[in-house]
mmCIF file of C-alpha atoms in Angstrom:
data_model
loop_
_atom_site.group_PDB
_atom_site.id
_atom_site.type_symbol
_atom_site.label_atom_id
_atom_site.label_comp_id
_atom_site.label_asym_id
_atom_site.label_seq_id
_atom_site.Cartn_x
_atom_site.Cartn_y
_atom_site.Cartn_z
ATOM 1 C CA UNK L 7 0.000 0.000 0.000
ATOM 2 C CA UNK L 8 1.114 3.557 -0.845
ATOM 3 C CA UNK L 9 1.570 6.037 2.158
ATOM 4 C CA UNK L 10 0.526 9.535 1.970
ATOM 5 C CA UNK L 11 2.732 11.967 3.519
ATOM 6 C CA UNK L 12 0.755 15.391 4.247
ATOM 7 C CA UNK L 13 2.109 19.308 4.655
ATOM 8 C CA UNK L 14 2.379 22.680 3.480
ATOM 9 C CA UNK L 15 3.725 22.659 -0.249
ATOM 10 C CA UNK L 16 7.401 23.490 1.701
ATOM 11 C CA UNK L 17 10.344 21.344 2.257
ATOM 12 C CA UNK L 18 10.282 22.299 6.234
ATOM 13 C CA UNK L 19 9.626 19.473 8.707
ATOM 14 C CA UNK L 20 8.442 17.208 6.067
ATOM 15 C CA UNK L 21 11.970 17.429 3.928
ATOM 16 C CA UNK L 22 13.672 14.472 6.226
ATOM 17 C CA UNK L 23 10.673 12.332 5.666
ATOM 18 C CA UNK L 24 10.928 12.696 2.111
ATOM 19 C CA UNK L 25 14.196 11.637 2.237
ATOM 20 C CA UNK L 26 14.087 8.799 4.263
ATOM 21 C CA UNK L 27 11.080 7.846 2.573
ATOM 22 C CA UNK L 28 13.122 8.075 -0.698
ATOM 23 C CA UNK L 29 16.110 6.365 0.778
ATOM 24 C CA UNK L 30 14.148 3.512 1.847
ATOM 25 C CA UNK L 31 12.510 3.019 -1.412
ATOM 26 C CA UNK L 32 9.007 3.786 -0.463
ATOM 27 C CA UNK L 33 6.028 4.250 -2.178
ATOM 28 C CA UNK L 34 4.577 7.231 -1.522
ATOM 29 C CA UNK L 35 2.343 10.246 -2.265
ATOM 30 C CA UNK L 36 2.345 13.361 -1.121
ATOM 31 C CA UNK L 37 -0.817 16.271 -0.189
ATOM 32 C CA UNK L 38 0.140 19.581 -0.535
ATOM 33 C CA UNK L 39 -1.276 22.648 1.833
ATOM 34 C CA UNK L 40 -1.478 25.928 0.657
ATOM 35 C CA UNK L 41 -1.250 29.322 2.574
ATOM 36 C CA UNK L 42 -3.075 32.260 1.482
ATOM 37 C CA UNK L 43 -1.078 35.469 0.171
ATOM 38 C CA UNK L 44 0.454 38.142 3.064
ATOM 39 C CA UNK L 45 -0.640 39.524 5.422
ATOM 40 C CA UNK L 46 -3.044 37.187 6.255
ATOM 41 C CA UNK L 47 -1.727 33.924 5.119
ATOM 42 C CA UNK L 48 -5.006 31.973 4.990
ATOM 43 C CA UNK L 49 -4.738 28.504 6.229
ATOM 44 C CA UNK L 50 -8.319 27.182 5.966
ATOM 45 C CA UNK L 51 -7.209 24.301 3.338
ATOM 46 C CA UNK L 52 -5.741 22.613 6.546
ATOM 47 C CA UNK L 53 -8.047 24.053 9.263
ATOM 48 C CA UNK L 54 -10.925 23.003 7.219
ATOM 49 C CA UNK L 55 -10.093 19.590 6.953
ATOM 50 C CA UNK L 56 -7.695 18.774 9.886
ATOM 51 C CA UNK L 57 -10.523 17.750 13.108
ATOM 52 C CA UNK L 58 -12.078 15.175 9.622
ATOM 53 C CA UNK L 59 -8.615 12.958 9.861
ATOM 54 C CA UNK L 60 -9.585 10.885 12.679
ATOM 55 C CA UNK L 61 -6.402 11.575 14.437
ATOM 56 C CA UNK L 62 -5.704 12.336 17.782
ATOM 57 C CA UNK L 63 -3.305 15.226 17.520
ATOM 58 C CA UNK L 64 -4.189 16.321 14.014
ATOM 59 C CA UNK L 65 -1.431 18.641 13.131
ATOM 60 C CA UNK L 66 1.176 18.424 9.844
ATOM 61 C CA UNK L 67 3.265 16.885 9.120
ATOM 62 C CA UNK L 68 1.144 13.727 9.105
ATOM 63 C CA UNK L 69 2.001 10.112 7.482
ATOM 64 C CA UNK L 70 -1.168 7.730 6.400
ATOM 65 C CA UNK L 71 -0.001 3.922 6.004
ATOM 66 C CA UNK L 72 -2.994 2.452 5.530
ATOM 67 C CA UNK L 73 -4.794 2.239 9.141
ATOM 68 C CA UNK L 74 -2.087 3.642 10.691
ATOM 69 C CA UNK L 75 -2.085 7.433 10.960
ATOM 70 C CA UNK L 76 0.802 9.387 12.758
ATOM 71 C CA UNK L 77 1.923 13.197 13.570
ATOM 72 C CA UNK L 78 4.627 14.951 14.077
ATOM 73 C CA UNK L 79 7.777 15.155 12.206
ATOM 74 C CA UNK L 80 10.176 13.115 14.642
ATOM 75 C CA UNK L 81 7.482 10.204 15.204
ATOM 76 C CA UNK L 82 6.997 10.037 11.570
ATOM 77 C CA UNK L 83 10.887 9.093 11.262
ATOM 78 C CA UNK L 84 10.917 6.383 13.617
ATOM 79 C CA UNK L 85 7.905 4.995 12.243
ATOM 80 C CA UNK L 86 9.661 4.298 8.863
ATOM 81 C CA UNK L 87 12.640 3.991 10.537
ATOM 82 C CA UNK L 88 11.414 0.869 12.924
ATOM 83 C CA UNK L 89 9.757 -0.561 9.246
ATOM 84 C CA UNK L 90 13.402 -0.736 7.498
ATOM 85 C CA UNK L 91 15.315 -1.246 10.887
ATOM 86 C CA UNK L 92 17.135 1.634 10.742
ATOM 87 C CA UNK L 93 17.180 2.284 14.749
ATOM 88 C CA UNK L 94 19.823 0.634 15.684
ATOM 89 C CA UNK L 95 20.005 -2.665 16.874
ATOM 90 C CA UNK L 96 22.155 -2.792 20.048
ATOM 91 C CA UNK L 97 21.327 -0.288 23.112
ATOM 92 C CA UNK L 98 24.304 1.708 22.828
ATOM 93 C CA UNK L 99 22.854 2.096 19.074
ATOM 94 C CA UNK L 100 19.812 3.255 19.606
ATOM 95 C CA UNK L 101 20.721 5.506 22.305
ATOM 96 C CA UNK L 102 23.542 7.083 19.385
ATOM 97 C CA UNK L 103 20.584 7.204 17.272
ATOM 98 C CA UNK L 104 17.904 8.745 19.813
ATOM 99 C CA UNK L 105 21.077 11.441 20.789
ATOM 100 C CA UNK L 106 21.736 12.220 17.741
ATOM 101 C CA UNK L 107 18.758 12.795 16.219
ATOM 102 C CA UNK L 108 18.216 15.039 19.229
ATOM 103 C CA UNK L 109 21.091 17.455 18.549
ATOM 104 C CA UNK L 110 20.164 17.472 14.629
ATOM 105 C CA UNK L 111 17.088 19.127 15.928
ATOM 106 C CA UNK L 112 18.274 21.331 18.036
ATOM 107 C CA UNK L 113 20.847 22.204 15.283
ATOM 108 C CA UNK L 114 18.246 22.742 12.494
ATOM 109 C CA UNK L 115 15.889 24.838 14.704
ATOM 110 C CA UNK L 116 18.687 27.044 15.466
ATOM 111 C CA UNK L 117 18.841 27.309 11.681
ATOM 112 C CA UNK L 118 15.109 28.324 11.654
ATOM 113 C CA UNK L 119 15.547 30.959 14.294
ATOM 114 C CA UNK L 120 18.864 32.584 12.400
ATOM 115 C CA UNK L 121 16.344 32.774 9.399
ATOM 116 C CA UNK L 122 13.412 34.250 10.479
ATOM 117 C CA UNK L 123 14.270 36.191 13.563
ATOM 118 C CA UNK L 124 16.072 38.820 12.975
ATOM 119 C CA UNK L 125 18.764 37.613 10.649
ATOM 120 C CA UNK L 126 21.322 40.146 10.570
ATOM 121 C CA UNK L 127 21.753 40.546 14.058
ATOM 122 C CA UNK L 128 21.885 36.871 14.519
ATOM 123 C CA UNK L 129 24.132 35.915 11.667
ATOM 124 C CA UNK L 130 27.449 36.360 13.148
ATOM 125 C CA UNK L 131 27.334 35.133 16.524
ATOM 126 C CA UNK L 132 25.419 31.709 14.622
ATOM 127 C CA UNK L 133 28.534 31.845 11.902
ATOM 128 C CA UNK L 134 30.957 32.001 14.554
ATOM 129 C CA UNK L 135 29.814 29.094 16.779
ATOM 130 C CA UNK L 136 29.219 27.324 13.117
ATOM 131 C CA UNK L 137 32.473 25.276 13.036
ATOM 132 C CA UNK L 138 32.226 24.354 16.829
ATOM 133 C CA UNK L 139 29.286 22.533 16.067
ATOM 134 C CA UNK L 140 29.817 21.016 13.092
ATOM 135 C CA UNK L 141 32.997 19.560 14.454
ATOM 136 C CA UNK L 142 31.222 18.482 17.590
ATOM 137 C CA UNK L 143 28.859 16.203 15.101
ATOM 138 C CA UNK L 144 32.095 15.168 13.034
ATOM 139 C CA UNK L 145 33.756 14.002 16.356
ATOM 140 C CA UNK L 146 30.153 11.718 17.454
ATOM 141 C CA UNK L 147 30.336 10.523 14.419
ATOM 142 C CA UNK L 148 33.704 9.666 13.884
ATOM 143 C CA UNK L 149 34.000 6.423 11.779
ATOM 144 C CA UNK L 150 30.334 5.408 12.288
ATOM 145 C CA UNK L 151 29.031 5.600 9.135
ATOM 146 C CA UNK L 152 28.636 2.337 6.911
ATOM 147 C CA UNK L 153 26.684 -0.472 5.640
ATOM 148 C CA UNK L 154 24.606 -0.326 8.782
ATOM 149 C CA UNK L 155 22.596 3.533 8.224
ATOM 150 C CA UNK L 156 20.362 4.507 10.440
ATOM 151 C CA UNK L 157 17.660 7.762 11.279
ATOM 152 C CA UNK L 158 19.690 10.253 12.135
ATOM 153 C CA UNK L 159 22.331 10.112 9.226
ATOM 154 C CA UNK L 160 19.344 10.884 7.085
ATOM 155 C CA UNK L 161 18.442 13.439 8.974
ATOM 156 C CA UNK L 162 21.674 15.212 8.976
ATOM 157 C CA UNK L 163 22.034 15.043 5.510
ATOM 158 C CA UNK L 164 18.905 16.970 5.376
ATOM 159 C CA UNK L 165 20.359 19.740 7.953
ATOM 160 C CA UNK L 166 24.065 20.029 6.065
ATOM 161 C CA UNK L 167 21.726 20.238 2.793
ATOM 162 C CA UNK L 168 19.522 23.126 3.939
ATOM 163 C CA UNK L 169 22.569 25.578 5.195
#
């Protein structure tokens, strides 16, 4: 069965889904919402329809797969994640994964925040602690990357992609 993956027509949350959906090989389609023009960016497309989903947190991101019907971004991951065992499969994996997906978050949101609050006033002091942090994930990761992928190397592809 197909799975539909649901959000605004951006790349935004849904971007690392896309690509782990991709990366996994899985058949999907995609529903686009639409905001309205400025200043009042119109959003009834998705407030129309979103209490009709039968979910219990309707909010987007959301993934269909056939009964099953999830929200939010990070719980979409591990969903398709956990289908193609890409979790880890020892402890000291998972927790890796769970950590690291953790700090990819972090990292992308402070992305988000350099780009829509105030940008020039935040753009050096991000730039400057830039390399720190990168190097910080190139030290976690070290040699870790091989046959064996898991969630969160998808996921940082996504966040070196989007700088």
């Amino acid at each position: 069965m197909t799975m539909k993956l649901a959000y605004w027509d951006i790349r935004g949350l849904a971007q690392p889904i896309r690509l782990l959906l991709e990366y996994t090989g899985t058949k999907y389609e995609e529903k686009f919402y639409s905001c309205g023009e400025a200043p009042d960016y119109d959003r009834s497309c998705w407030l129309d329809e979103k209490n009709k989903l039968g979910m219990d947190f309707p909010n987007l991101p959301y993934l269909e797969d056939g009964n099953t019907k999830i929200v939010q971004s990070n719980a979409i991951m591990r969903y398709i994640a956990r289908k193609h065992n890409l979790c880890g499969e020892t402890e000291e994996e998972q927790i890796r994964v769970d950590v690291l997906e953790n700090q990819a978050m972090d990292f992308r949101n402070g992305f988000v925040k350099l780009c829509y609050f105030d940008y020039d006033k935040n753009k050096t002091c991000y730039t400057e602690k830039l390399p720190g942090i990168l190097k910080q994930f190139s030290d976690f990761l070290g040699d870790q990357s091989g046959e064996d992928r898991s969630i969160h190397e998808v996921k940082q592809v996504h966040e070196n992609s989007s700088k």
